[in-house]
Short mmCIF file of N, CA, C and O in Angstrom, two decimals:
data_model
loop_
_atom_site.label_atom_id
_atom_site.label_comp_id
_atom_site.label_asym_id
_atom_site.label_seq_id
_atom_site.Cartn_x
_atom_site.Cartn_y
_atom_site.Cartn_z
N ARG A 1 -164.02 207.67 262.42
CA ARG A 1 -164.86 208.84 262.42
C ARG A 1 -166.27 208.47 262.85
O ARG A 1 -166.71 207.36 262.60
N LYS A 2 -166.94 209.41 263.46
CA LYS A 2 -168.29 209.16 263.94
C LYS A 2 -169.17 208.68 262.78
O LYS A 2 -169.16 209.24 261.71
N GLY A 3 -169.92 207.64 263.04
CA GLY A 3 -170.80 207.10 262.02
C GLY A 3 -170.15 206.06 261.13
O GLY A 3 -170.82 205.38 260.39
N GLU A 4 -168.82 205.94 261.17
CA GLU A 4 -168.13 204.99 260.32
C GLU A 4 -167.50 203.85 261.11
O GLU A 4 -166.90 202.95 260.53
N ALA A 5 -167.60 203.90 262.43
CA ALA A 5 -166.98 202.86 263.25
C ALA A 5 -167.72 201.54 263.07
O ALA A 5 -168.91 201.46 263.27
N ARG A 6 -166.99 200.55 262.64
CA ARG A 6 -167.53 199.21 262.49
C ARG A 6 -166.49 198.24 263.01
O ARG A 6 -165.30 198.48 262.88
N GLN A 7 -166.94 197.16 263.57
CA GLN A 7 -166.01 196.15 264.07
C GLN A 7 -165.09 195.71 262.94
O GLN A 7 -165.53 195.43 261.84
N GLY A 8 -163.80 195.69 263.22
CA GLY A 8 -162.83 195.27 262.23
C GLY A 8 -162.22 196.40 261.44
O GLY A 8 -161.32 196.18 260.65
N VAL A 9 -162.70 197.64 261.60
CA VAL A 9 -162.15 198.76 260.85
C VAL A 9 -160.74 199.10 261.34
O VAL A 9 -159.84 199.36 260.56
N LEU A 10 -160.54 199.09 262.64
CA LEU A 10 -159.22 199.39 263.20
C LEU A 10 -158.36 198.12 263.16
O LEU A 10 -158.83 197.04 263.51
N PRO A 11 -157.10 198.25 262.75
CA PRO A 11 -156.24 197.07 262.67
C PRO A 11 -156.04 196.41 264.04
O PRO A 11 -155.85 197.10 265.04
N ALA A 12 -156.08 195.12 264.08
CA ALA A 12 -155.97 194.38 265.33
C ALA A 12 -154.60 194.56 265.99
O ALA A 12 -154.48 194.40 267.19
N GLN A 13 -153.57 194.91 265.22
CA GLN A 13 -152.24 195.08 265.79
C GLN A 13 -151.95 196.52 266.20
O GLN A 13 -150.84 196.83 266.65
N LEU A 14 -152.93 197.40 266.12
CA LEU A 14 -152.75 198.82 266.47
C LEU A 14 -152.29 198.96 267.91
O LEU A 14 -152.83 198.34 268.81
N GLN A 15 -151.26 199.80 268.13
CA GLN A 15 -150.72 199.98 269.47
C GLN A 15 -150.94 201.38 270.04
O GLN A 15 -151.01 201.55 271.24
N ARG A 16 -151.04 202.39 269.19
CA ARG A 16 -151.17 203.77 269.67
C ARG A 16 -152.35 204.42 268.95
O ARG A 16 -152.46 204.33 267.74
N LEU A 17 -153.22 205.08 269.73
CA LEU A 17 -154.41 205.67 269.15
C LEU A 17 -154.77 206.97 269.85
O LEU A 17 -154.80 207.04 271.09
N LEU A 18 -155.04 208.01 269.07
CA LEU A 18 -155.50 209.29 269.57
C LEU A 18 -156.94 209.49 269.12
O LEU A 18 -157.23 209.49 267.93
N LEU A 19 -157.84 209.60 270.09
CA LEU A 19 -159.25 209.85 269.82
C LEU A 19 -159.67 211.01 270.72
O LEU A 19 -159.44 210.98 271.92
N SER A 20 -160.27 212.01 270.16
CA SER A 20 -160.69 213.12 271.00
C SER A 20 -162.01 213.70 270.49
O SER A 20 -162.47 213.38 269.41
N PHE A 21 -162.58 214.54 271.30
CA PHE A 21 -163.81 215.28 271.03
C PHE A 21 -165.03 214.39 270.85
O PHE A 21 -165.84 214.30 271.74
N ASN A 22 -165.21 213.70 269.76
CA ASN A 22 -166.45 212.96 269.51
C ASN A 22 -166.46 211.55 270.09
O ASN A 22 -167.47 210.86 270.01
N PHE A 23 -165.36 211.09 270.65
CA PHE A 23 -165.32 209.73 271.19
C PHE A 23 -166.16 209.65 272.45
O PHE A 23 -166.07 210.49 273.34
N ASN A 24 -167.01 208.61 272.52
CA ASN A 24 -167.84 208.40 273.71
C ASN A 24 -168.00 206.90 273.94
O ASN A 24 -167.42 206.08 273.24
N ASP A 25 -168.79 206.54 274.93
CA ASP A 25 -168.96 205.13 275.31
C ASP A 25 -169.46 204.25 274.17
O ASP A 25 -169.21 203.05 274.16
N HIS A 26 -170.18 204.81 273.23
CA HIS A 26 -170.72 204.04 272.12
C HIS A 26 -169.61 203.33 271.33
O HIS A 26 -169.81 202.23 270.80
N PHE A 27 -168.43 203.94 271.26
CA PHE A 27 -167.35 203.41 270.43
C PHE A 27 -166.36 202.52 271.18
O PHE A 27 -165.42 202.00 270.58
N VAL A 28 -166.55 202.34 272.47
CA VAL A 28 -165.61 201.58 273.29
C VAL A 28 -165.38 200.17 272.74
O VAL A 28 -164.25 199.68 272.69
N GLY A 29 -166.42 199.50 272.31
CA GLY A 29 -166.32 198.13 271.81
C GLY A 29 -165.54 197.99 270.51
O GLY A 29 -165.18 196.88 270.12
N TYR A 30 -165.26 199.10 269.84
CA TYR A 30 -164.53 199.05 268.58
C TYR A 30 -163.02 199.20 268.75
O TYR A 30 -162.28 199.10 267.79
N LEU A 31 -162.57 199.44 269.97
CA LEU A 31 -161.14 199.61 270.21
C LEU A 31 -160.44 198.25 270.26
O LEU A 31 -160.92 197.33 270.92
N PRO A 32 -159.30 198.13 269.60
CA PRO A 32 -158.55 196.87 269.69
C PRO A 32 -157.89 196.74 271.06
O PRO A 32 -157.45 197.74 271.63
N ASN A 33 -157.82 195.55 271.58
CA ASN A 33 -157.24 195.35 272.91
C ASN A 33 -155.71 195.31 272.88
O ASN A 33 -155.08 195.06 273.89
N THR A 34 -155.11 195.58 271.74
CA THR A 34 -153.66 195.58 271.59
C THR A 34 -153.03 196.93 271.91
O THR A 34 -151.81 197.05 271.89
N LEU A 35 -153.83 197.93 272.22
CA LEU A 35 -153.30 199.27 272.44
C LEU A 35 -152.39 199.35 273.66
O LEU A 35 -152.70 198.79 274.71
N THR A 36 -151.27 200.02 273.49
CA THR A 36 -150.39 200.33 274.62
C THR A 36 -150.50 201.81 274.98
O THR A 36 -150.18 202.19 276.08
N THR A 37 -150.97 202.63 274.03
CA THR A 37 -151.17 204.06 274.26
C THR A 37 -152.55 204.45 273.77
O THR A 37 -152.91 204.17 272.63
N LEU A 38 -153.31 205.10 274.65
CA LEU A 38 -154.65 205.57 274.30
C LEU A 38 -154.79 207.00 274.79
O LEU A 38 -154.69 207.28 275.99
N LEU A 39 -155.01 207.92 273.86
CA LEU A 39 -155.12 209.33 274.18
C LEU A 39 -156.55 209.79 273.87
O LEU A 39 -156.97 209.79 272.72
N LEU A 40 -157.28 210.15 274.91
CA LEU A 40 -158.70 210.48 274.78
C LEU A 40 -159.00 211.93 275.18
O LEU A 40 -160.06 212.22 275.71
N GLU A 41 -158.09 212.84 274.94
CA GLU A 41 -158.27 214.22 275.37
C GLU A 41 -159.60 214.81 274.90
O GLU A 41 -159.98 214.65 273.75
N LYS A 42 -160.28 215.46 275.83
CA LYS A 42 -161.53 216.18 275.57
C LYS A 42 -162.62 215.30 274.96
O LYS A 42 -163.46 215.76 274.21
N SER A 43 -162.60 214.03 275.28
CA SER A 43 -163.65 213.15 274.77
C SER A 43 -164.79 213.07 275.79
O SER A 43 -164.69 213.60 276.89
N PHE A 44 -165.85 212.40 275.43
CA PHE A 44 -167.02 212.29 276.28
C PHE A 44 -167.20 210.89 276.86
O PHE A 44 -168.30 210.52 277.27
N VAL A 45 -166.13 210.12 276.90
CA VAL A 45 -166.18 208.80 277.51
C VAL A 45 -166.48 208.97 279.01
O VAL A 45 -166.07 209.95 279.62
N THR A 46 -167.20 208.02 279.58
CA THR A 46 -167.58 208.09 281.00
C THR A 46 -166.77 207.08 281.81
O THR A 46 -166.04 206.26 281.25
N ASP A 47 -166.95 207.11 283.12
CA ASP A 47 -166.32 206.11 283.98
C ASP A 47 -166.73 204.71 283.56
O ASP A 47 -165.91 203.79 283.54
N LYS A 48 -167.99 204.53 283.20
CA LYS A 48 -168.48 203.21 282.78
C LYS A 48 -167.72 202.73 281.54
O LYS A 48 -167.28 201.58 281.48
N GLY A 49 -167.54 203.60 280.57
CA GLY A 49 -166.79 203.25 279.37
C GLY A 49 -165.33 202.98 279.67
O GLY A 49 -164.72 202.06 279.11
N MET A 50 -164.75 203.77 280.57
CA MET A 50 -163.35 203.58 280.93
C MET A 50 -163.13 202.25 281.64
O MET A 50 -162.09 201.62 281.45
N LEU A 51 -164.09 201.82 282.44
CA LEU A 51 -163.96 200.52 283.11
C LEU A 51 -163.89 199.39 282.08
O LEU A 51 -163.13 198.44 282.24
N ILE A 52 -164.66 199.51 281.03
CA ILE A 52 -164.63 198.51 279.95
C ILE A 52 -163.28 198.57 279.25
O ILE A 52 -162.64 197.53 279.02
N ILE A 53 -162.82 199.76 278.91
CA ILE A 53 -161.54 199.93 278.22
C ILE A 53 -160.40 199.36 279.06
O ILE A 53 -159.59 198.57 278.58
N LEU A 54 -160.35 199.74 280.32
CA LEU A 54 -159.26 199.30 281.19
C LEU A 54 -159.31 197.79 281.45
O LEU A 54 -158.29 197.16 281.65
N GLY A 55 -160.50 197.22 281.43
CA GLY A 55 -160.64 195.79 281.62
C GLY A 55 -160.18 194.97 280.44
O GLY A 55 -159.71 193.84 280.59
N MET A 56 -160.28 195.53 279.23
CA MET A 56 -159.91 194.74 278.04
C MET A 56 -158.50 195.03 277.54
O MET A 56 -157.95 194.24 276.79
N MET A 57 -157.89 196.13 277.95
CA MET A 57 -156.55 196.49 277.47
C MET A 57 -155.51 196.11 278.51
O MET A 57 -155.13 196.92 279.35
N LYS A 58 -155.05 194.90 278.44
CA LYS A 58 -154.12 194.36 279.44
C LYS A 58 -152.69 194.87 279.28
O LYS A 58 -151.88 194.71 280.18
N SER A 59 -152.37 195.48 278.14
CA SER A 59 -151.01 195.97 277.90
C SER A 59 -150.92 197.49 277.90
O SER A 59 -149.91 198.05 277.46
N LEU A 60 -151.94 198.17 278.37
CA LEU A 60 -151.97 199.63 278.33
C LEU A 60 -150.87 200.22 279.22
O LEU A 60 -150.78 199.91 280.40
N GLU A 61 -150.03 201.06 278.62
CA GLU A 61 -148.93 201.69 279.33
C GLU A 61 -149.10 203.20 279.47
O GLU A 61 -148.57 203.80 280.39
N GLU A 62 -149.82 203.82 278.54
CA GLU A 62 -150.01 205.27 278.56
C GLU A 62 -151.48 205.59 278.31
O GLU A 62 -152.08 205.09 277.36
N LEU A 63 -152.05 206.43 279.17
CA LEU A 63 -153.45 206.82 279.05
C LEU A 63 -153.59 208.31 279.32
O LEU A 63 -153.09 208.81 280.33
N SER A 64 -154.24 209.00 278.42
CA SER A 64 -154.55 210.40 278.64
C SER A 64 -156.07 210.58 278.61
O SER A 64 -156.71 210.26 277.61
N CYS A 65 -156.58 211.07 279.70
CA CYS A 65 -158.00 211.44 279.81
C CYS A 65 -158.09 212.93 280.13
O CYS A 65 -158.96 213.35 280.87
N ALA A 66 -157.17 213.70 279.60
CA ALA A 66 -157.13 215.14 279.88
C ALA A 66 -158.41 215.81 279.42
O ALA A 66 -158.88 215.58 278.31
N ALA A 67 -158.98 216.60 280.32
CA ALA A 67 -160.19 217.38 280.04
C ALA A 67 -161.39 216.52 279.64
O ALA A 67 -162.26 216.97 278.90
N CYS A 68 -161.44 215.29 280.11
CA CYS A 68 -162.61 214.43 279.90
C CYS A 68 -163.57 214.71 281.06
O CYS A 68 -163.32 214.26 282.19
N ILE A 69 -164.64 215.41 280.79
CA ILE A 69 -165.52 215.90 281.85
C ILE A 69 -166.32 214.80 282.54
O ILE A 69 -166.88 215.03 283.60
N ASN A 70 -166.38 213.62 281.96
CA ASN A 70 -167.18 212.53 282.54
C ASN A 70 -166.34 211.47 283.24
O ASN A 70 -166.85 210.41 283.58
N ILE A 71 -165.06 211.74 283.45
CA ILE A 71 -164.15 210.80 284.10
C ILE A 71 -163.94 211.24 285.54
O ILE A 71 -163.73 212.42 285.81
N GLY A 72 -163.99 210.28 286.47
CA GLY A 72 -163.81 210.60 287.87
C GLY A 72 -163.00 209.55 288.61
O GLY A 72 -162.22 208.80 288.02
N ASP A 73 -163.22 209.49 289.90
CA ASP A 73 -162.46 208.59 290.77
C ASP A 73 -162.70 207.11 290.47
O ASP A 73 -161.85 206.28 290.75
N VAL A 74 -163.84 206.77 289.90
CA VAL A 74 -164.14 205.37 289.56
C VAL A 74 -163.09 204.84 288.58
O VAL A 74 -162.61 203.72 288.72
N THR A 75 -162.73 205.65 287.61
CA THR A 75 -161.72 205.25 286.64
C THR A 75 -160.37 205.06 287.31
O THR A 75 -159.65 204.09 287.03
N LEU A 76 -160.02 205.95 288.22
CA LEU A 76 -158.72 205.84 288.90
C LEU A 76 -158.59 204.55 289.69
O LEU A 76 -157.50 203.98 289.78
N ALA A 77 -159.68 204.08 290.24
CA ALA A 77 -159.65 202.84 291.03
C ALA A 77 -159.37 201.62 290.17
O ALA A 77 -158.97 200.58 290.68
N ALA A 78 -159.55 201.74 288.85
CA ALA A 78 -159.37 200.59 287.94
C ALA A 78 -158.10 200.66 287.12
O ALA A 78 -157.91 199.87 286.20
N ILE A 79 -157.21 201.58 287.43
CA ILE A 79 -155.97 201.73 286.66
C ILE A 79 -155.15 200.43 286.74
O ILE A 79 -154.87 199.94 287.82
N PRO A 80 -154.77 199.88 285.58
CA PRO A 80 -154.02 198.62 285.58
C PRO A 80 -152.57 198.82 286.02
O PRO A 80 -152.01 199.91 285.86
N PRO A 81 -151.94 197.78 286.55
CA PRO A 81 -150.54 197.90 287.00
C PRO A 81 -149.55 198.13 285.87
O PRO A 81 -148.44 198.58 286.10
N THR A 82 -149.94 197.87 284.64
CA THR A 82 -149.05 198.09 283.49
C THR A 82 -148.92 199.56 283.13
O THR A 82 -147.99 199.94 282.43
N LEU A 83 -149.85 200.39 283.61
CA LEU A 83 -149.86 201.81 283.25
C LEU A 83 -148.64 202.53 283.83
O LEU A 83 -148.37 202.44 285.02
N ARG A 84 -147.91 203.23 282.95
CA ARG A 84 -146.72 203.97 283.38
C ARG A 84 -146.93 205.48 283.28
O ARG A 84 -146.28 206.23 283.99
N ILE A 85 -147.82 205.92 282.38
CA ILE A 85 -148.08 207.35 282.18
C ILE A 85 -149.58 207.58 282.23
O ILE A 85 -150.34 206.92 281.52
N LEU A 86 -150.00 208.52 283.07
CA LEU A 86 -151.41 208.86 283.21
C LEU A 86 -151.55 210.38 283.19
O LEU A 86 -150.92 211.07 283.98
N ASP A 87 -152.37 210.89 282.28
CA ASP A 87 -152.61 212.33 282.17
C ASP A 87 -154.07 212.60 282.52
O ASP A 87 -154.97 212.15 281.83
N LEU A 88 -154.28 213.34 283.61
CA LEU A 88 -155.62 213.69 284.06
C LEU A 88 -155.79 215.21 284.11
O LEU A 88 -156.61 215.72 284.86
N TRP A 89 -155.05 215.92 283.33
CA TRP A 89 -155.07 217.37 283.33
C TRP A 89 -156.49 217.90 283.12
O TRP A 89 -157.21 217.41 282.25
N GLN A 90 -156.90 218.81 283.92
CA GLN A 90 -158.22 219.47 283.86
C GLN A 90 -159.39 218.51 283.99
O GLN A 90 -160.40 218.64 283.30
N ASN A 91 -159.27 217.53 284.84
CA ASN A 91 -160.41 216.64 285.12
C ASN A 91 -161.03 217.07 286.43
O ASN A 91 -160.54 216.74 287.51
N ARG A 92 -162.11 217.79 286.36
CA ARG A 92 -162.73 218.36 287.55
C ARG A 92 -163.42 217.33 288.44
O ARG A 92 -163.72 217.60 289.59
N ASN A 93 -163.66 216.12 287.92
CA ASN A 93 -164.33 215.10 288.73
C ASN A 93 -163.38 214.14 289.42
O ASN A 93 -163.80 213.21 290.08
N VAL A 94 -162.08 214.38 289.26
CA VAL A 94 -161.07 213.57 289.96
C VAL A 94 -160.68 214.31 291.22
O VAL A 94 -160.28 215.47 291.18
N THR A 95 -160.80 213.64 292.35
CA THR A 95 -160.48 214.28 293.62
C THR A 95 -159.05 213.96 294.03
O THR A 95 -158.41 213.08 293.47
N ASP A 96 -158.56 214.72 295.02
CA ASP A 96 -157.20 214.49 295.52
C ASP A 96 -157.09 213.11 296.11
O ASP A 96 -156.09 212.48 296.08
#
């Protein structure tokens, strides 16, 4: 929860995580790199934050950035080869 994120709060073995609405770049460093599924619907994470996330999560298989208004083509260029499911529904900054 906002204001309570501290390093070590999330279990290191966590594999699936849903964060939405209040999640932004400030919290990127608190995510465990063990995640295989990350759902960020309607969050305020930016391309800069997504580059950090995608760089540290080597086992990411599913990513949802649906309705994330600050995500664009920069994030798409960094999609890891392990990714099998990508949801970009209602992302106005992603081009064809």
